[in-house]
Amino acid sequence: MTTIDRLLAIIPTYLPHGDLNLVRRAHAFSSEAHKGQKRLTGEDYVEHSTRVAIILAERLRADIPTMIGGLLHDVIEDTGVTEVDVTEEFGKEVAALVVGCTVLHKVQYRGIERYIESMRKLFVAMAKDLRVILIKFADRLDNLQTLYAHTPEKSTRIARETLEIYAPIADRLGVGELKGDLEDCSFPYVYPKEYEIVKKAASDRLREKEKVVERITASTEEHLQHERMPFLAIHGRRKHLFRLYQKIIRHNPDLAQIENTLDQIYDLVAVRIIVETIPQCYAVLGLIHSFCTPLAGRIKDYIANPKPNGYQSLHTTVWCAVGKDEKLEVVEFQIRTQRMHNEAEYGMSTHWHYSEHGRSVAPKRNLAWVNELTKWKKELKENQQYLESLKIDVLQDRIFVRTPKGDWIDLPEGSTPVDFAYHVHSDLGNKCAHAKINGSFVPLETPLQNHDVVEIITDKKRKGPDPKWLAFVKTPSARTKIREKTKGVLFDWLKNIVTPKDDTAPKGIKKKTKNKA
Ligand code: MN
């Protein structure tokens, strides 16, 4: 099967009315434009563009304009074709996507400037149309698969940029599968030693665990059928290698002890069950607990409390008796509806919906931070400081903490009670005097842990924040608010030292100051 035939076969599986002729035309156009151009691997250039479109279809279920954008993503950059040509052939929408991809290519700086510049361009492009990023993700994933053709310096740089910029954005957009693939392809180039160690230590276990999970899956299926519980699918799911590596070093950074660490990680392979409705999710959870013993504290209800990127599922880790000898094995179950599953796999791309004219509009899903980006577009173009804030806000790992009333709040990792207070309300931050975590008093600079219950005790007489807090707060919003508030305080304090107030200052001093001047 040729690459374009593969693409044409995938599209109807999720877009029954997709215009395949238009896709064929775009492929012919790209083929003609890239005629004679070869990739470093020796293949025709258009093969790369077509594979990019396949990734968009297969992994992201992208709409037709995005796929055509994928087929054409390099024509303006690398051939004589212009924006006008693309507009005439495929319309403004597609042309804008291709131009978006072209702009992202032109990064001139090196080192840290290069990093900042490419991130700035990414955010500007995202704010205009998120689909540009999807094409860029697909382009990057295909390029990662042929990285060996580049020099070691270049391949490491591309892989590192993928881990540090692309993967966190993919995570925030909720395209979890693609994020995992981007990371796994980059892992050996950025951390070659660690990659070898993890691969060597984990591969036997993964294979063993997959056999165990196969048997558990079969017996669970029997239980479900016996209880007449409807389900759509049940299958084992192997953890991505880079995600496993991150989990390993969170448990114990010393890779010499990796075997011991792996003994404590229970979700190398998980059992995933997909059902139709939310009540069925909880019913299946109950059924599993009736024949397997859950481990204490390992039931996670991400349906009631979704992760910051919108991820929803029920997770439970249980002891399961396997085989004739009823050997006990620990395994994680993940239970979700089809909708939750699609969102976890394809993220925001499942949320494109179409107006009568067939043009896609903004995604329905609550992507507040992307809307923020749109507002910041102008500042992003002019101001690097906003970029720093974004880097912290958007790209950092998040933790979940709770208010005493039980509301969940997500904050960047390492946040303190002061960050929490400012996140809830500026006033709570400004009047913050003491903090309790899980009922005990703690210093205000204590880093919060996932699922902590945080209580802020205010002092009504307090005039404002302590400038010293700037040394430990993590969120840009807390930092800005403290700066704003303490600007006055610092100024007053300085003013008092330099020029004491007329009515309180002893006259002698005032005269002295004058004489000096
Ligand atoms: Mn490309």
Coordinates of C-alpha atoms and ligand atoms in Angstrom, one line a residue:
M1 CA 0.0 0.0 0.0
T2 CA 1.4 3.4 -0.9
T3 CA 1.6 6.1 1.8
I4 CA -1.2 8.2 0.2
D5 CA -3.4 5.1 0.0
R6 CA -2.9 4.5 3.7
L7 CA -3.9 8.0 4.4
L8 CA -7.0 7.7 2.2
A9 CA -8.0 4.5 4.0
I10 CA -7.8 6.0 7.5
I11 CA -9.8 9.2 6.9
P12 CA -13.3 7.5 6.3
T13 CA -12.9 5.6 9.6
Y14 CA -13.7 8.8 11.5
L15 CA -14.7 11.3 8.9
P16 CA -17.3 9.5 6.8
H17 CA -18.0 12.6 4.7
G18 CA -14.4 13.8 4.4
D19 CA -13.5 15.1 0.9
L20 CA -11.0 12.5 -0.3
N21 CA -10.6 14.1 -3.7
L22 CA -9.4 17.3 -2.0
V23 CA -6.8 15.2 -0.1
R24 CA -5.7 13.5 -3.3
R25 CA -5.3 16.9 -5.0
A26 CA -3.3 18.2 -2.0
H27 CA -1.0 15.2 -2.2
A28 CA -0.5 15.7 -6.0
F29 CA 0.2 19.4 -5.4
S30 CA 2.8 18.7 -2.7
S31 CA 4.3 15.9 -4.8
E32 CA 4.7 18.3 -7.8
A33 CA 6.1 21.1 -5.6
H34 CA 8.7 18.9 -3.9
K35 CA 9.6 17.1 -7.1
G36 CA 13.3 16.0 -7.1
Q37 CA 13.8 16.8 -3.4
K38 CA 15.0 14.0 -1.2
R39 CA 15.1 13.6 2.6
L40 CA 18.4 12.9 4.3
T41 CA 17.2 9.3 4.5
G42 CA 17.2 9.2 0.6
E43 CA 13.4 9.0 0.2
D44 CA 11.2 11.4 -1.8
Y45 CA 10.3 14.5 0.2
V46 CA 6.6 14.1 -0.3
E47 CA 6.7 10.8 1.7
H48 CA 7.5 12.8 4.8
S49 CA 4.6 15.2 4.2
T50 CA 2.2 12.3 3.7
R51 CA 3.3 10.6 6.8
V52 CA 2.7 13.8 8.7
A53 CA -0.9 13.8 7.4
I54 CA -1.2 10.1 8.4
I55 CA -0.1 11.0 12.0
L56 CA -2.7 13.8 12.1
A57 CA -5.4 11.3 11.0
E58 CA -4.3 8.3 13.0
R59 CA -3.2 9.9 16.3
L60 CA -5.2 13.1 16.4
R61 CA -8.3 12.5 14.2
A62 CA -7.6 15.9 12.6
D63 CA -10.1 17.6 10.3
I64 CA -9.5 17.8 6.5
P65 CA -8.0 21.3 6.4
T66 CA -5.5 20.3 9.1
M67 CA -4.5 17.2 7.1
I68 CA -4.1 19.2 3.9
G69 CA -2.0 21.7 5.9
G70 CA 0.1 18.7 6.9
L71 CA 0.5 17.6 3.3
L72 CA 1.6 21.1 2.3
H73 CA 3.4 22.1 5.5
D74 CA 6.8 22.5 3.9
V75 CA 5.9 23.8 0.4
I76 CA 6.2 27.5 1.2
E77 CA 9.4 27.0 3.2
D78 CA 11.2 24.6 0.8
T79 CA 9.8 25.1 -2.7
G80 CA 8.8 27.9 -5.1
V81 CA 5.2 27.8 -4.0
T82 CA 3.8 31.0 -2.5
E83 CA 1.0 31.8 0.0
V84 CA -1.0 33.1 -3.0
D85 CA -0.6 29.8 -4.8
V86 CA -1.9 27.8 -1.8
T87 CA -4.8 30.2 -1.3
E88 CA -5.9 29.9 -4.9
E89 CA -5.7 26.2 -4.8
F90 CA -7.0 25.4 -1.3
G91 CA -8.4 28.6 0.2
K92 CA -7.5 31.0 2.9
E93 CA -7.9 28.6 5.8
V94 CA -5.4 26.0 4.6
A95 CA -3.0 28.8 3.4
A96 CA -3.0 30.3 7.0
L97 CA -2.1 26.9 8.5
V98 CA 0.8 26.5 6.0
V99 CA 2.0 30.0 6.7
G100 CA 1.8 29.3 10.4
C101 CA 4.0 26.2 10.0
T102 CA 6.5 28.2 7.8
V103 CA 6.9 31.0 10.4
L104 CA 7.7 28.4 13.0
H105 CA 10.6 27.1 10.9
K106 CA 12.4 30.4 10.8
V107 CA 14.2 30.5 14.1
Q108 CA 17.6 32.3 13.9
Y109 CA 19.0 32.3 17.3
R110 CA 21.3 29.8 19.2
G111 CA 21.3 28.5 22.7
I112 CA 18.9 29.9 25.2
E113 CA 17.8 32.7 22.8
R114 CA 16.9 30.0 20.3
Y115 CA 14.8 28.3 22.9
I116 CA 13.0 31.4 23.9
E117 CA 12.5 32.5 20.3
S118 CA 11.1 29.1 19.2
M119 CA 8.8 29.1 22.3
R120 CA 7.5 32.6 21.6
K121 CA 6.8 31.6 18.0
L122 CA 5.0 28.5 19.1
F123 CA 2.7 30.5 21.5
V124 CA 2.0 33.2 18.9
A125 CA 1.1 30.5 16.4
M126 CA -1.1 28.6 18.9
A127 CA -2.9 31.7 19.8
K128 CA -3.9 32.2 16.2
D129 CA -4.9 28.7 15.4
L130 CA -4.2 25.6 17.6
R131 CA -4.2 23.4 14.5
V132 CA -0.8 24.8 13.5
I133 CA 0.5 23.1 16.6
L134 CA -1.1 19.8 15.8
I135 CA 0.7 19.9 12.4
K136 CA 3.9 20.8 14.1
F137 CA 3.6 17.9 16.6
A138 CA 3.0 15.5 13.7
D139 CA 6.0 17.0 11.7
R140 CA 8.2 16.6 14.8
L141 CA 7.1 13.1 15.5
D142 CA 8.0 12.0 11.9
N143 CA 11.3 13.9 12.1
L144 CA 12.2 12.2 15.4
Q145 CA 11.8 8.8 13.7
T146 CA 14.6 9.8 11.2
L147 CA 16.8 11.6 13.6
Y148 CA 19.7 9.2 13.1
A149 CA 20.3 10.8 9.7
H150 CA 21.4 14.1 11.4
T151 CA 24.7 14.9 13.3
P152 CA 24.6 14.0 17.0
E153 CA 24.5 17.7 18.1
K154 CA 21.5 18.4 15.9
S155 CA 19.6 15.3 16.8
T156 CA 20.2 15.9 20.6
R157 CA 19.0 19.5 20.2
I158 CA 15.9 18.5 18.4
A159 CA 15.1 15.8 20.9
R160 CA 15.7 18.1 23.9
E161 CA 13.5 20.8 22.4
T162 CA 10.8 18.1 22.0
L163 CA 11.0 17.0 25.6
E164 CA 11.1 20.5 27.0
I165 CA 8.7 22.4 24.8
Y166 CA 6.6 20.1 22.7
A167 CA 5.7 17.4 25.1
P168 CA 4.5 19.7 27.9
I169 CA 2.3 21.6 25.5
A170 CA 1.0 18.3 24.1
D171 CA 0.2 17.3 27.7
R172 CA -1.7 20.5 28.3
L173 CA -3.7 20.1 25.1
G174 CA -4.6 16.6 26.4
V175 CA -3.1 14.7 23.4
G176 CA -1.7 12.1 25.8
E177 CA -0.8 9.3 23.3
L178 CA 1.1 11.7 21.0
K179 CA 2.9 13.2 24.0
G180 CA 4.1 9.7 25.0
D181 CA 5.3 9.0 21.5
L182 CA 7.1 12.3 21.2
E183 CA 8.9 11.6 24.6
D184 CA 9.8 8.0 23.8
C185 CA 11.4 9.0 20.4
S186 CA 13.4 11.8 22.1
F187 CA 14.4 9.8 25.2
P188 CA 17.4 7.9 23.8
Y189 CA 19.0 11.1 22.3
V190 CA 18.6 13.2 25.4
Y191 CA 19.4 10.7 28.1
P192 CA 21.2 7.8 26.3
K193 CA 22.7 6.2 29.5
E194 CA 19.4 6.4 31.4
Y195 CA 17.5 5.1 28.4
E196 CA 19.7 2.0 28.2
I197 CA 19.4 1.3 31.9
V198 CA 15.6 1.7 31.9
K199 CA 15.1 -0.3 28.7
K200 CA 17.3 -3.1 30.0
A201 CA 15.7 -3.3 33.4
A202 CA 12.1 -2.8 32.3
S203 CA 11.8 -4.9 29.1
D204 CA 11.7 -8.3 30.8
R205 CA 9.3 -7.1 33.4
L206 CA 7.1 -5.5 30.9
R207 CA 6.9 -8.7 28.9
E208 CA 6.2 -10.7 32.1
K209 CA 3.6 -8.2 33.2
E210 CA 1.9 -8.2 29.9
K211 CA 1.4 -12.0 30.2
V212 CA -0.1 -11.5 33.7
V213 CA -2.3 -8.7 32.5
E214 CA -3.6 -10.9 29.6
R215 CA -4.8 -13.5 32.1
I216 CA -6.3 -10.8 34.4
T217 CA -8.1 -9.3 31.4
A218 CA -9.6 -12.6 30.4
S219 CA -10.9 -13.4 33.9
T220 CA -12.2 -9.8 34.3
E221 CA -14.1 -10.2 31.0
E222 CA -15.7 -13.4 32.4
H223 CA -16.7 -11.6 35.6
L224 CA -18.2 -8.7 33.6
Q225 CA -20.2 -11.1 31.4
H226 CA -21.3 -13.2 34.3
E227 CA -22.7 -10.1 36.0
R228 CA -24.2 -8.9 32.7
M229 CA -22.3 -5.7 32.9
P230 CA -22.0 -4.1 29.4
F231 CA -18.6 -2.9 28.3
L232 CA -17.2 -1.6 25.0
A233 CA -13.6 -2.8 25.2
I234 CA -11.1 -4.2 27.6
H235 CA -7.3 -4.5 27.0
G236 CA -3.9 -4.2 28.5
R237 CA -2.0 -1.0 28.2
R238 CA 1.8 -0.8 28.4
K239 CA 3.3 2.3 30.0
H240 CA 5.4 4.6 27.8
L241 CA 9.1 4.2 28.5
F242 CA 9.9 7.8 29.2
R243 CA 6.9 8.2 31.5
L244 CA 8.1 5.1 33.3
Y245 CA 11.6 6.6 33.6
Q246 CA 10.2 9.8 35.1
K247 CA 8.2 7.7 37.6
I248 CA 11.3 5.7 38.5
I249 CA 13.4 8.7 39.3
R250 CA 10.5 10.2 41.3
H251 CA 10.6 7.1 43.5
N252 CA 14.4 6.9 43.7
P253 CA 16.8 9.0 41.6
D254 CA 19.5 6.4 42.1
L255 CA 19.3 4.2 38.9
A256 CA 21.7 1.7 40.5
Q257 CA 18.7 0.6 42.5
I258 CA 16.3 0.5 39.6
E259 CA 15.3 -3.2 40.2
N260 CA 14.1 -2.3 43.7
T261 CA 12.3 0.8 42.5
L262 CA 10.6 -1.2 39.8
D263 CA 9.2 -3.5 42.4
Q264 CA 7.2 -0.5 43.8
I265 CA 5.7 0.6 40.5
Y266 CA 2.4 -1.1 39.8
D267 CA 1.3 0.3 36.5
L268 CA 3.9 -1.0 34.1
V269 CA 1.0 -2.5 32.3
A270 CA -2.6 -1.5 33.2
V271 CA -5.9 -3.0 32.4
R272 CA -8.1 -0.5 30.6
I273 CA -11.9 -1.0 30.5
I274 CA -14.1 1.2 28.3
V275 CA -17.8 1.5 29.0
E276 CA -20.7 3.6 27.8
T277 CA -21.8 5.7 30.8
I278 CA -20.3 7.2 34.0
P279 CA -22.6 5.1 36.3
Q280 CA -21.2 2.0 34.5
C281 CA -17.6 3.2 35.3
Y282 CA -18.4 3.1 39.1
A283 CA -20.4 -0.2 38.7
V284 CA -17.3 -1.8 37.1
L285 CA -15.1 -0.4 39.8
G286 CA -17.4 -2.0 42.4
L287 CA -17.3 -5.3 40.6
I288 CA -13.5 -5.4 40.4
H289 CA -13.3 -4.7 44.1
S290 CA -15.6 -7.6 44.8
F291 CA -13.0 -10.1 43.4
C292 CA -9.7 -8.2 43.9
T293 CA -8.5 -6.4 47.1
P294 CA -7.8 -2.7 46.5
L295 CA -4.5 -1.3 47.9
A296 CA -5.2 1.4 50.4
G297 CA -5.0 5.0 49.1
R298 CA -4.7 3.8 45.5
I299 CA -8.2 4.5 44.3
K300 CA -8.2 7.7 42.2
D301 CA -11.4 9.3 41.0
Y302 CA -10.4 11.4 38.1
I303 CA -14.0 11.5 37.0
A304 CA -15.1 13.6 39.9
N305 CA -11.7 15.3 40.1
P306 CA -10.3 15.6 36.6
K307 CA -6.6 16.3 36.1
P308 CA -5.7 19.9 35.0
N309 CA -5.5 18.8 31.4
G310 CA -9.0 17.4 31.6
Y311 CA -8.0 13.8 31.9
Q312 CA -10.9 11.7 33.4
S313 CA -10.9 8.0 34.4
L314 CA -11.2 5.8 37.5
H315 CA -8.0 4.2 38.6
T316 CA -7.6 1.5 41.1
T317 CA -4.7 -0.7 42.1
V318 CA -5.6 -4.1 43.3
W319 CA -4.3 -7.5 44.4
C320 CA -5.5 -10.0 41.9
A321 CA -5.3 -13.8 42.1
V322 CA -3.8 -15.2 38.8
G323 CA -3.6 -18.7 37.4
K324 CA -4.3 -22.1 38.9
D325 CA -2.0 -21.5 41.9
E326 CA -3.8 -18.2 42.6
K327 CA -0.6 -16.2 42.8
L328 CA -1.3 -12.7 43.9
E329 CA -0.3 -10.0 41.5
V330 CA -0.7 -6.2 41.8
V331 CA -2.3 -4.5 38.8
E332 CA -3.8 -1.2 38.0
F333 CA -7.3 -0.9 36.4
Q334 CA -8.3 2.2 34.4
I335 CA -12.0 2.6 33.8
R336 CA -13.5 5.3 31.5
T337 CA -16.2 6.1 29.0
Q338 CA -15.6 6.2 25.3
R339 CA -15.8 10.0 25.4
M340 CA -13.1 10.1 28.1
H341 CA -11.0 7.7 26.2
N342 CA -11.2 9.7 23.0
E343 CA -10.3 12.9 24.9
A344 CA -7.3 11.2 26.5
E345 CA -6.1 9.9 23.2
Y346 CA -6.9 12.7 20.8
G347 CA -7.3 15.6 23.2
M348 CA -8.5 18.9 21.9
S349 CA -8.7 17.6 18.3
T350 CA -11.9 15.8 19.2
H351 CA -13.5 19.1 20.0
W352 CA -13.4 20.7 16.6
H353 CA -16.9 21.2 15.5
Y354 CA -18.2 22.5 12.3
S355 CA -20.4 25.5 11.4
E356 CA -22.8 25.1 8.4
H357 CA -20.0 26.2 6.0
G358 CA -17.9 23.3 7.1
R359 CA -15.3 25.6 8.7
S360 CA -14.0 24.5 12.0
V361 CA -14.2 26.9 14.9
A362 CA -12.7 27.1 18.3
P363 CA -12.7 23.9 20.4
K364 CA -15.5 23.6 22.9
R365 CA -13.4 22.3 25.7
N366 CA -12.4 24.7 28.4
L367 CA -8.9 25.6 27.3
A368 CA -8.8 28.8 29.4
W369 CA -5.0 29.1 29.2
V370 CA -5.1 29.1 25.4
N371 CA -7.6 31.9 25.5
E372 CA -5.2 33.7 27.8
L373 CA -2.6 33.2 25.2
T374 CA -4.8 35.0 22.7
K375 CA -5.1 37.9 25.0
W376 CA -1.3 37.9 25.5
K377 CA -0.5 37.8 21.8
K378 CA 0.5 41.4 21.6
E379 CA 2.6 41.2 24.8
L380 CA 4.2 38.0 23.6
K381 CA 5.4 39.7 20.5
E382 CA 7.1 42.5 22.5
N383 CA 7.9 41.2 25.9
Q384 CA 10.1 38.4 27.0
Q385 CA 9.0 38.6 30.6
Y386 CA 5.5 37.2 29.7
L387 CA 7.3 34.3 28.2
E388 CA 9.0 33.5 31.4
S389 CA 5.6 33.5 33.2
L390 CA 4.2 31.3 30.5
K391 CA 7.0 28.9 30.8
I392 CA 6.3 28.5 34.5
D393 CA 2.5 28.5 34.2
V394 CA 2.0 26.4 31.2
L395 CA 4.9 24.0 31.1
Q396 CA 5.5 23.1 34.7
D397 CA 4.2 20.0 36.3
R398 CA 1.0 20.7 38.3
I399 CA -0.2 19.5 41.6
F400 CA -3.7 19.3 43.0
V401 CA -4.5 20.7 46.5
R402 CA -7.8 21.3 48.2
T403 CA -9.4 24.2 50.1
P404 CA -10.9 23.3 53.5
K405 CA -14.3 23.3 51.7
G406 CA -13.0 20.6 49.4
D407 CA -12.6 22.6 46.2
W408 CA -9.7 21.4 44.1
I409 CA -7.0 23.9 42.9
D410 CA -4.2 23.1 40.6
L411 CA -0.9 24.9 41.0
P412 CA 2.6 24.4 39.6
E413 CA 4.8 21.9 41.4
G414 CA 6.7 23.5 44.3
S415 CA 4.0 26.1 45.0
T416 CA 3.7 27.3 48.6
P417 CA 0.7 28.3 50.8
V418 CA 1.3 31.9 49.6
D419 CA 0.8 30.9 46.0
F420 CA -2.3 29.0 47.0
A421 CA -3.6 32.1 48.9
Y422 CA -3.1 34.4 45.8
H423 CA -4.6 31.8 43.5
V424 CA -7.8 31.8 45.6
H425 CA -8.0 35.6 46.0
S426 CA -5.6 38.6 46.0
D427 CA -7.1 39.7 49.3
L428 CA -6.4 36.3 50.9
G429 CA -2.8 36.6 49.7
N430 CA -2.3 40.1 50.9
K431 CA -3.7 39.3 54.4
C432 CA -2.1 35.9 54.7
A433 CA -0.5 35.5 58.1
H434 CA -0.2 31.7 58.8
A435 CA -0.9 28.5 57.0
K436 CA -2.1 25.0 57.9
I437 CA -1.4 22.0 55.8
N438 CA -3.7 19.0 56.6
G439 CA -4.5 20.6 59.9
S440 CA -1.0 21.5 61.1
F441 CA 0.7 24.9 61.2
V442 CA 3.6 25.2 58.7
P443 CA 5.9 27.9 57.6
L444 CA 4.6 29.9 54.7
E445 CA 7.4 28.8 52.4
T446 CA 6.6 25.1 52.8
P447 CA 6.2 23.4 49.3
L448 CA 2.7 21.9 48.9
Q449 CA 2.3 18.3 48.0
N450 CA -0.4 16.7 45.8
H451 CA -3.8 16.4 47.6
D452 CA -2.8 18.6 50.6
V453 CA -5.6 20.4 52.3
V454 CA -4.5 24.0 52.6
E455 CA -5.9 26.5 55.0
I456 CA -4.9 30.2 55.2
I457 CA -5.2 32.1 58.4
T458 CA -5.5 35.8 57.7
D459 CA -4.6 38.9 59.8
K460 CA -7.2 41.6 59.1
K461 CA -4.9 44.3 60.3
R462 CA -2.2 43.3 58.0
K463 CA -1.4 46.1 55.5
G464 CA 0.0 43.9 52.7
P465 CA 2.4 41.1 51.7
D466 CA 5.9 40.6 52.9
P467 CA 8.5 41.4 50.2
K468 CA 10.5 38.4 51.5
W469 CA 7.8 36.1 50.0
L470 CA 9.2 37.0 46.6
A471 CA 12.1 34.6 47.5
F472 CA 9.9 31.5 47.5
V473 CA 6.7 32.0 45.6
K474 CA 6.4 29.9 42.4
T475 CA 3.4 31.4 40.5
P476 CA 3.9 34.4 38.3
S477 CA 0.5 35.8 39.5
A478 CA 1.5 35.7 43.1
R479 CA 4.9 37.3 42.2
T480 CA 3.2 40.1 40.3
K481 CA 0.7 40.8 43.0
I482 CA 3.3 40.9 45.7
R483 CA 5.5 43.2 43.7
E484 CA 2.5 45.5 43.0
K485 CA 1.6 45.7 46.6
T486 CA 5.1 45.9 48.0
K487 CA 6.2 48.6 45.6
G488 CA 4.4 51.1 47.8
V489 CA 5.7 49.5 51.0
L490 CA 9.3 49.5 49.7
F491 CA 8.9 53.0 48.5
D492 CA 7.5 54.2 51.8
W493 CA 10.3 52.5 53.7
L494 CA 13.0 54.0 51.5
K495 CA 11.4 57.4 51.6
N496 CA 11.4 57.2 55.4
I497 CA 15.1 56.5 55.4
V498 CA 16.1 59.0 52.9
T499 CA 13.7 61.9 53.8
P500 CA 11.8 61.5 57.1
K501 CA 8.3 62.9 57.1
D502 CA 8.2 66.6 57.9
D503 CA 5.7 66.3 60.9
T504 CA 7.5 63.5 62.7
A505 CA 11.1 64.1 61.8
P506 CA 13.2 66.1 64.3
K507 CA 14.0 69.4 62.8
G508 CA 17.7 69.0 63.3
I509 CA 17.9 66.0 61.0
K510 CA 15.9 67.7 58.3
K511 CA 18.3 70.7 58.4
K512 CA 21.2 68.4 58.3
T513 CA 19.9 66.7 55.2
K514 CA 19.3 70.0 53.6
N515 CA 22.8 71.2 54.4
K516 CA 24.2 68.0 52.9
A517 CA 22.3 68.6 49.7
Ligands
MN1 MN 8.5 18.9 7.8

